[in-house]
Short mmCIF file of C-alpha atoms and ligand atoms in Angstrom, two decimals:
data_model
loop_
_atom_site.label_atom_id
_atom_site.label_comp_id
_atom_site.label_asym_id
_atom_site.label_seq_id
_atom_site.Cartn_x
_atom_site.Cartn_y
_atom_site.Cartn_z
CA UNK A 104 44.84 -34.89 73.62
CA UNK A 105 41.68 -35.98 75.45
CA UNK A 106 39.30 -38.45 73.92
CA UNK A 107 36.28 -36.70 72.41
CA UNK A 108 32.62 -37.65 72.37
CA UNK A 109 32.64 -38.45 68.59
CA UNK A 110 35.70 -40.65 69.16
CA UNK A 111 33.93 -42.56 71.95
CA UNK A 112 30.81 -42.94 69.80
CA UNK A 113 33.01 -44.28 66.98
CA UNK A 114 34.70 -46.77 69.36
CA UNK A 115 31.29 -47.99 70.53
CA UNK A 116 29.99 -48.29 66.96
CA UNK A 117 33.07 -50.38 66.15
CA UNK A 118 32.12 -52.79 68.95
CA UNK A 119 34.72 -51.65 71.50
CA UNK A 120 33.39 -51.64 75.07
CA UNK A 121 33.89 -48.34 76.92
CA UNK A 122 35.34 -48.24 80.45
CA UNK A 123 34.16 -45.43 82.72
CA UNK A 124 35.19 -45.02 86.36
CA UNK A 125 34.31 -42.43 88.95
CA UNK A 126 37.17 -40.17 90.01
CA UNK A 127 37.46 -37.42 92.58
CA UNK A 128 41.14 -36.39 92.77
CA UNK A 129 44.29 -35.86 90.73
CA UNK A 130 46.16 -39.00 91.87
CA UNK A 131 43.35 -41.39 90.97
CA UNK A 132 42.85 -39.43 87.74
CA UNK A 133 46.48 -40.03 86.74
CA UNK A 134 46.33 -43.75 87.65
CA UNK A 135 43.04 -44.26 85.80
CA UNK A 136 44.33 -42.39 82.77
CA UNK A 137 47.46 -44.54 82.65
CA UNK A 138 45.30 -47.67 83.01
CA UNK A 139 43.33 -46.78 79.87
CA UNK A 140 40.01 -45.69 81.37
CA UNK A 141 38.00 -43.97 78.60
CA UNK A 142 35.88 -41.68 80.78
CA UNK A 143 36.32 -40.25 84.28
CA UNK A 144 33.08 -39.38 86.04
CA UNK A 145 33.27 -36.81 88.83
CA UNK A 146 30.29 -38.51 90.44
CA UNK A 147 28.17 -37.12 93.23
CA UNK A 148 28.85 -40.50 94.86
CA UNK A 149 31.69 -38.43 96.35
CA UNK A 150 29.11 -37.38 98.95
CA UNK A 151 29.08 -40.94 100.28
CA UNK A 152 32.57 -42.31 99.60
CA UNK A 153 34.63 -39.15 100.22
CA UNK A 154 32.47 -36.99 102.49
CA UNK A 155 30.82 -39.76 104.53
CA UNK A 156 27.17 -38.81 104.00
CA UNK A 157 24.54 -41.53 103.72
CA UNK A 158 23.24 -40.28 100.37
CA UNK A 159 24.38 -38.08 97.47
CA UNK A 160 21.88 -35.33 98.31
CA UNK A 161 24.17 -33.06 100.40
CA UNK A 162 26.71 -32.63 97.56
CA UNK A 163 26.89 -29.05 96.29
CA UNK A 164 27.94 -27.49 93.00
CA UNK A 165 30.97 -26.04 94.80
CA UNK A 166 31.99 -29.56 95.90
CA UNK A 167 31.68 -30.90 92.37
CA UNK A 168 33.68 -28.00 90.91
CA UNK A 169 36.46 -28.52 93.47
CA UNK A 170 36.79 -32.21 92.55
CA UNK A 171 36.48 -31.46 88.81
CA UNK A 172 39.49 -29.14 88.99
CA UNK A 173 41.57 -31.90 90.59
CA UNK A 174 40.49 -34.59 88.12
CA UNK A 175 41.14 -32.35 85.10
CA UNK A 176 44.60 -31.45 86.46
CA UNK A 177 45.48 -35.10 87.07
CA UNK A 178 44.44 -36.56 83.70
CA UNK A 179 45.22 -35.88 80.08
CA UNK A 180 43.59 -38.62 77.98
CA UNK A 181 40.23 -39.60 79.43
CA UNK A 182 37.04 -37.67 78.79
CA UNK A 183 35.95 -35.93 82.00
CA UNK A 184 32.23 -35.79 82.73
CA UNK A 185 30.66 -34.23 85.77
CA UNK A 186 27.57 -35.13 87.76
CA UNK A 187 25.19 -32.23 88.28
CA UNK A 188 24.44 -32.44 92.01
CA UNK A 189 21.00 -32.48 93.59
CA UNK A 190 19.29 -29.09 93.39
CA UNK A 191 21.67 -27.66 90.76
CA UNK A 192 19.52 -28.37 87.69
CA UNK A 193 15.98 -29.46 88.60
CA UNK A 194 14.51 -25.97 89.17
CA UNK A 195 14.70 -24.74 85.57
CA UNK A 196 16.64 -25.30 82.36
CA UNK A 197 18.24 -21.88 82.87
CA UNK A 198 19.49 -22.93 86.32
CA UNK A 199 20.85 -26.12 84.75
CA UNK A 200 22.70 -24.14 82.07
CA UNK A 201 24.22 -21.70 84.58
CA UNK A 202 25.59 -24.51 86.76
CA UNK A 203 26.65 -26.80 83.89
CA UNK A 204 28.55 -23.87 82.36
CA UNK A 205 30.57 -23.60 85.59
CA UNK A 206 31.61 -27.26 85.24
CA UNK A 207 32.54 -26.80 81.57
CA UNK A 208 34.63 -23.77 82.49
CA UNK A 209 36.67 -26.03 84.81
CA UNK A 210 37.49 -28.37 81.91
CA UNK A 211 34.60 -30.84 82.00
CA UNK A 212 33.60 -32.13 78.55
CA UNK A 213 30.10 -33.30 79.46
CA UNK A 214 27.60 -33.17 82.32
CA UNK A 215 25.37 -35.93 83.63
CA UNK A 216 21.73 -35.34 84.60
CA UNK A 217 19.64 -37.84 86.54
CA UNK A 218 16.11 -38.38 85.28
CA UNK A 219 14.04 -39.65 82.38
CA UNK A 220 11.19 -37.81 80.61
CA UNK A 221 11.44 -34.91 83.06
CA UNK A 222 14.97 -34.09 81.84
CA UNK A 223 14.20 -34.09 78.10
CA UNK A 224 13.63 -30.34 77.83
CA UNK A 225 16.67 -29.47 79.97
CA UNK A 226 18.84 -31.87 77.95
CA UNK A 227 17.81 -30.18 74.69
CA UNK A 228 18.40 -26.73 76.17
CA UNK A 229 21.95 -27.60 77.27
CA UNK A 230 22.89 -29.47 74.09
CA UNK A 231 21.67 -26.61 71.86
CA UNK A 232 23.94 -24.29 73.85
CA UNK A 233 27.05 -26.44 73.48
CA UNK A 234 26.95 -28.51 76.66
CA UNK A 235 27.05 -32.25 75.93
CA UNK A 236 24.78 -34.33 78.17
CA UNK A 237 24.98 -37.87 79.52
CA UNK A 238 21.48 -38.94 80.60
CA UNK A 239 21.18 -41.15 83.72
CA UNK A 240 18.08 -43.37 83.97
CA UNK A 241 16.94 -46.34 86.01
CA UNK A 242 18.00 -46.11 89.65
CA UNK A 243 18.79 -42.42 89.98
CA UNK A 244 20.24 -42.09 93.50
CA UNK A 245 19.18 -38.45 93.93
CA UNK A 246 15.58 -39.78 93.92
CA UNK A 247 16.23 -42.24 96.76
CA UNK A 248 13.47 -40.68 98.86
CA UNK A 249 10.94 -41.09 96.05
CA UNK A 250 11.97 -44.69 95.39
CA UNK A 251 12.02 -45.53 99.12
CA UNK A 252 15.54 -46.97 98.89
CA UNK A 253 18.16 -47.98 96.35
CA UNK A 254 15.90 -50.33 94.41
CA UNK A 255 16.23 -51.99 91.02
CA UNK A 256 14.11 -50.13 88.44
CA UNK A 257 12.38 -51.24 85.23
CA UNK A 258 10.90 -54.49 86.50
CA UNK A 259 7.65 -55.40 84.71
CA UNK A 260 6.51 -54.58 81.18
CA UNK A 261 5.21 -51.07 81.84
CA UNK A 262 8.26 -49.91 83.77
CA UNK A 263 10.59 -51.41 81.16
CA UNK A 264 8.72 -49.75 78.28
CA UNK A 265 8.86 -46.43 80.15
CA UNK A 266 12.66 -46.70 80.41
CA UNK A 267 12.95 -47.45 76.69
CA UNK A 268 10.69 -44.48 75.84
CA UNK A 269 12.62 -42.17 78.19
CA UNK A 270 15.96 -43.19 76.67
CA UNK A 271 14.69 -42.60 73.14
CA UNK A 272 13.31 -39.17 74.09
CA UNK A 273 16.60 -38.20 75.74
CA UNK A 274 18.56 -39.33 72.69
CA UNK A 275 16.21 -37.33 70.44
CA UNK A 276 16.81 -34.29 72.68
CA UNK A 277 20.54 -34.65 72.05
CA UNK A 278 21.94 -36.81 74.88
CA UNK A 279 25.29 -38.17 73.66
CA UNK A 280 25.42 -41.08 76.13
CA UNK A 281 22.71 -42.81 78.18
CA UNK A 282 23.82 -44.27 81.52
CA UNK A 283 21.59 -46.96 83.03
CA UNK A 284 21.77 -47.95 86.69
CA UNK A 285 20.31 -51.02 88.40
CA UNK A 286 17.82 -52.51 85.98
CA UNK A 287 17.24 -55.98 84.55
CA UNK A 288 19.88 -56.84 81.94
CA UNK A 289 17.12 -57.63 79.43
CA UNK A 290 15.77 -54.09 79.76
CA UNK A 291 19.23 -52.52 79.39
CA UNK A 292 19.76 -54.59 76.25
CA UNK A 293 16.40 -53.39 74.87
CA UNK A 294 17.36 -49.76 75.55
CA UNK A 295 20.78 -50.25 73.92
CA UNK A 296 19.23 -51.82 70.83
CA UNK A 297 16.76 -48.91 70.58
CA UNK A 298 19.45 -46.20 70.55
CA UNK A 299 22.28 -45.20 68.27
CA UNK A 300 24.26 -43.38 71.01
CA UNK A 301 26.40 -45.46 73.43
CA UNK A 302 24.91 -46.77 76.66
CA UNK A 303 26.87 -47.22 79.88
CA UNK A 304 25.68 -49.67 82.51
CA UNK A 305 26.10 -50.06 86.25
CA UNK A 306 24.11 -53.07 87.41
CA UNK A 307 22.62 -53.30 83.91
CA UNK A 308 24.28 -56.43 82.53
CA UNK A 309 26.83 -56.89 79.78
CA UNK A 310 24.75 -56.04 76.70
CA UNK A 311 25.45 -52.30 76.82
CA UNK A 312 28.17 -50.21 75.18
CA UNK A 313 30.29 -49.85 78.32
CA UNK A 314 30.45 -50.01 82.12
CA UNK A 315 30.96 -47.69 85.07
CA UNK A 316 31.76 -48.43 88.71
CA UNK A 317 32.48 -46.27 91.73
CA UNK A 318 36.26 -46.44 92.10
CA UNK A 319 36.13 -46.76 95.92
CA UNK A 320 33.80 -49.78 95.51
CA UNK A 321 35.82 -51.66 92.88
CA UNK A 322 39.06 -51.12 94.84
CA UNK A 323 37.28 -52.21 98.06
CA UNK A 324 38.08 -48.94 99.85
CA UNK A 325 34.50 -47.95 100.78
CA UNK A 326 33.55 -49.67 104.05
CA UNK A 327 29.77 -49.46 103.46
CA UNK A 328 27.44 -52.02 101.92
CA UNK A 329 28.34 -53.11 98.37
CA UNK A 330 25.71 -53.52 95.70
CA UNK A 331 25.41 -56.85 93.89
CA UNK A 332 26.87 -55.31 90.72
CA UNK A 333 30.22 -54.40 92.34
CA UNK A 334 33.27 -56.57 91.78
CA UNK A 335 36.42 -56.18 93.89
CA UNK A 336 39.21 -55.65 91.34
CA UNK A 337 41.80 -55.17 94.12
CA UNK A 338 41.53 -58.84 94.99
CA UNK A 339 44.81 -60.38 93.76
CA UNK A 340 46.04 -57.11 92.26
CA UNK A 341 49.58 -56.02 93.31
CA UNK A 342 48.77 -52.28 93.10
CA UNK A 343 45.89 -49.85 92.63
CA UNK A 344 47.13 -49.23 89.09
CA UNK A 345 46.95 -52.98 88.39
CA UNK A 346 43.44 -53.17 89.90
CA UNK A 347 42.20 -50.43 87.59
CA UNK A 348 43.96 -52.05 84.61
CA UNK A 349 42.18 -55.33 85.47
CA UNK A 350 38.84 -53.48 85.44
CA UNK A 351 39.53 -51.92 82.03
CA UNK A 352 40.59 -55.29 80.61
CA UNK A 353 37.54 -57.04 82.05
CA UNK A 354 35.17 -54.42 80.61
CA UNK A 355 36.82 -54.42 77.18
CA UNK A 356 36.78 -58.23 76.98
CA UNK A 357 33.17 -58.48 78.27
CA UNK A 358 34.40 -60.57 81.23
CA UNK A 359 32.78 -57.96 83.52
CA UNK A 360 29.97 -57.87 84.42
CA UNK A 361 29.37 -61.61 84.86
CA UNK A 362 25.81 -62.93 85.30
CA UNK A 363 26.16 -62.73 89.11
CA UNK A 364 26.61 -58.93 88.85
CA UNK A 365 23.36 -58.47 86.89
CA UNK A 366 19.65 -58.37 87.76
O1 LIG B 404 27.81 -40.55 91.22
C1 LIG B 404 28.11 -41.61 90.71
O2 LIG B 404 29.10 -42.25 91.06
C2 LIG B 404 27.26 -42.12 89.64
C3 LIG B 404 27.52 -43.53 89.19
C4 LIG B 404 26.92 -44.47 90.15
C5 LIG B 404 27.04 -43.77 87.82
O3 LIG B 404 26.38 -41.47 89.19
#
């Protein structure tokens, strides 16, 4: 029986930290499941770490559906959430529903949309129609061309307040989880304290409800540049399974992220 969204929200309310990891295939899904990962994200990071592109922008809905099928087949406990790729949801809320429905039909339990205020209406539209949404704010990699690089977001009072306001609006629209990428830990804590739904951080410090990392980064498989917030959990681990178990343990015990992984 897979973990449900209410169950995850209950765990977070009880003070348990949630461990999320990206996943793209059945073998890693089985290992992550056995290691106790709460949520498997079929991330569009697959465009970089699996397909070899230099951004997530070339990933298509067909790519995401292919990997979703494999992850669902390989796991039985973790909640599976799926990244909506670039161009599959920004045009209209109807387009977002059509594509998100395809992911749900493959066994996904939730979709993730990048964007703050701009995604409020789409989030409400999907949630009202039975598609749970994880909002993704802060550094949203699909907007790399707008940001001019993979830059930390939310620095300065105005930018920080905008992130808090965006998160509150997304929660009010029905987002069940808010994921925050690359922002000062103080801002992520402010957002978390402003919401009643769980928050998941990546480069957002320890004062959030849970963490996510790209599995190819934390196992030191991806040869490209590593962000400051990545820790190599393969170092000293006798197997991939043990590396993932070490990640889950470190998240649950608040040992990860340490101050050196935060902004
Ligand atoms: O695609 C992905 O891997 C993600 C994480 C970085 C959160 O969105």
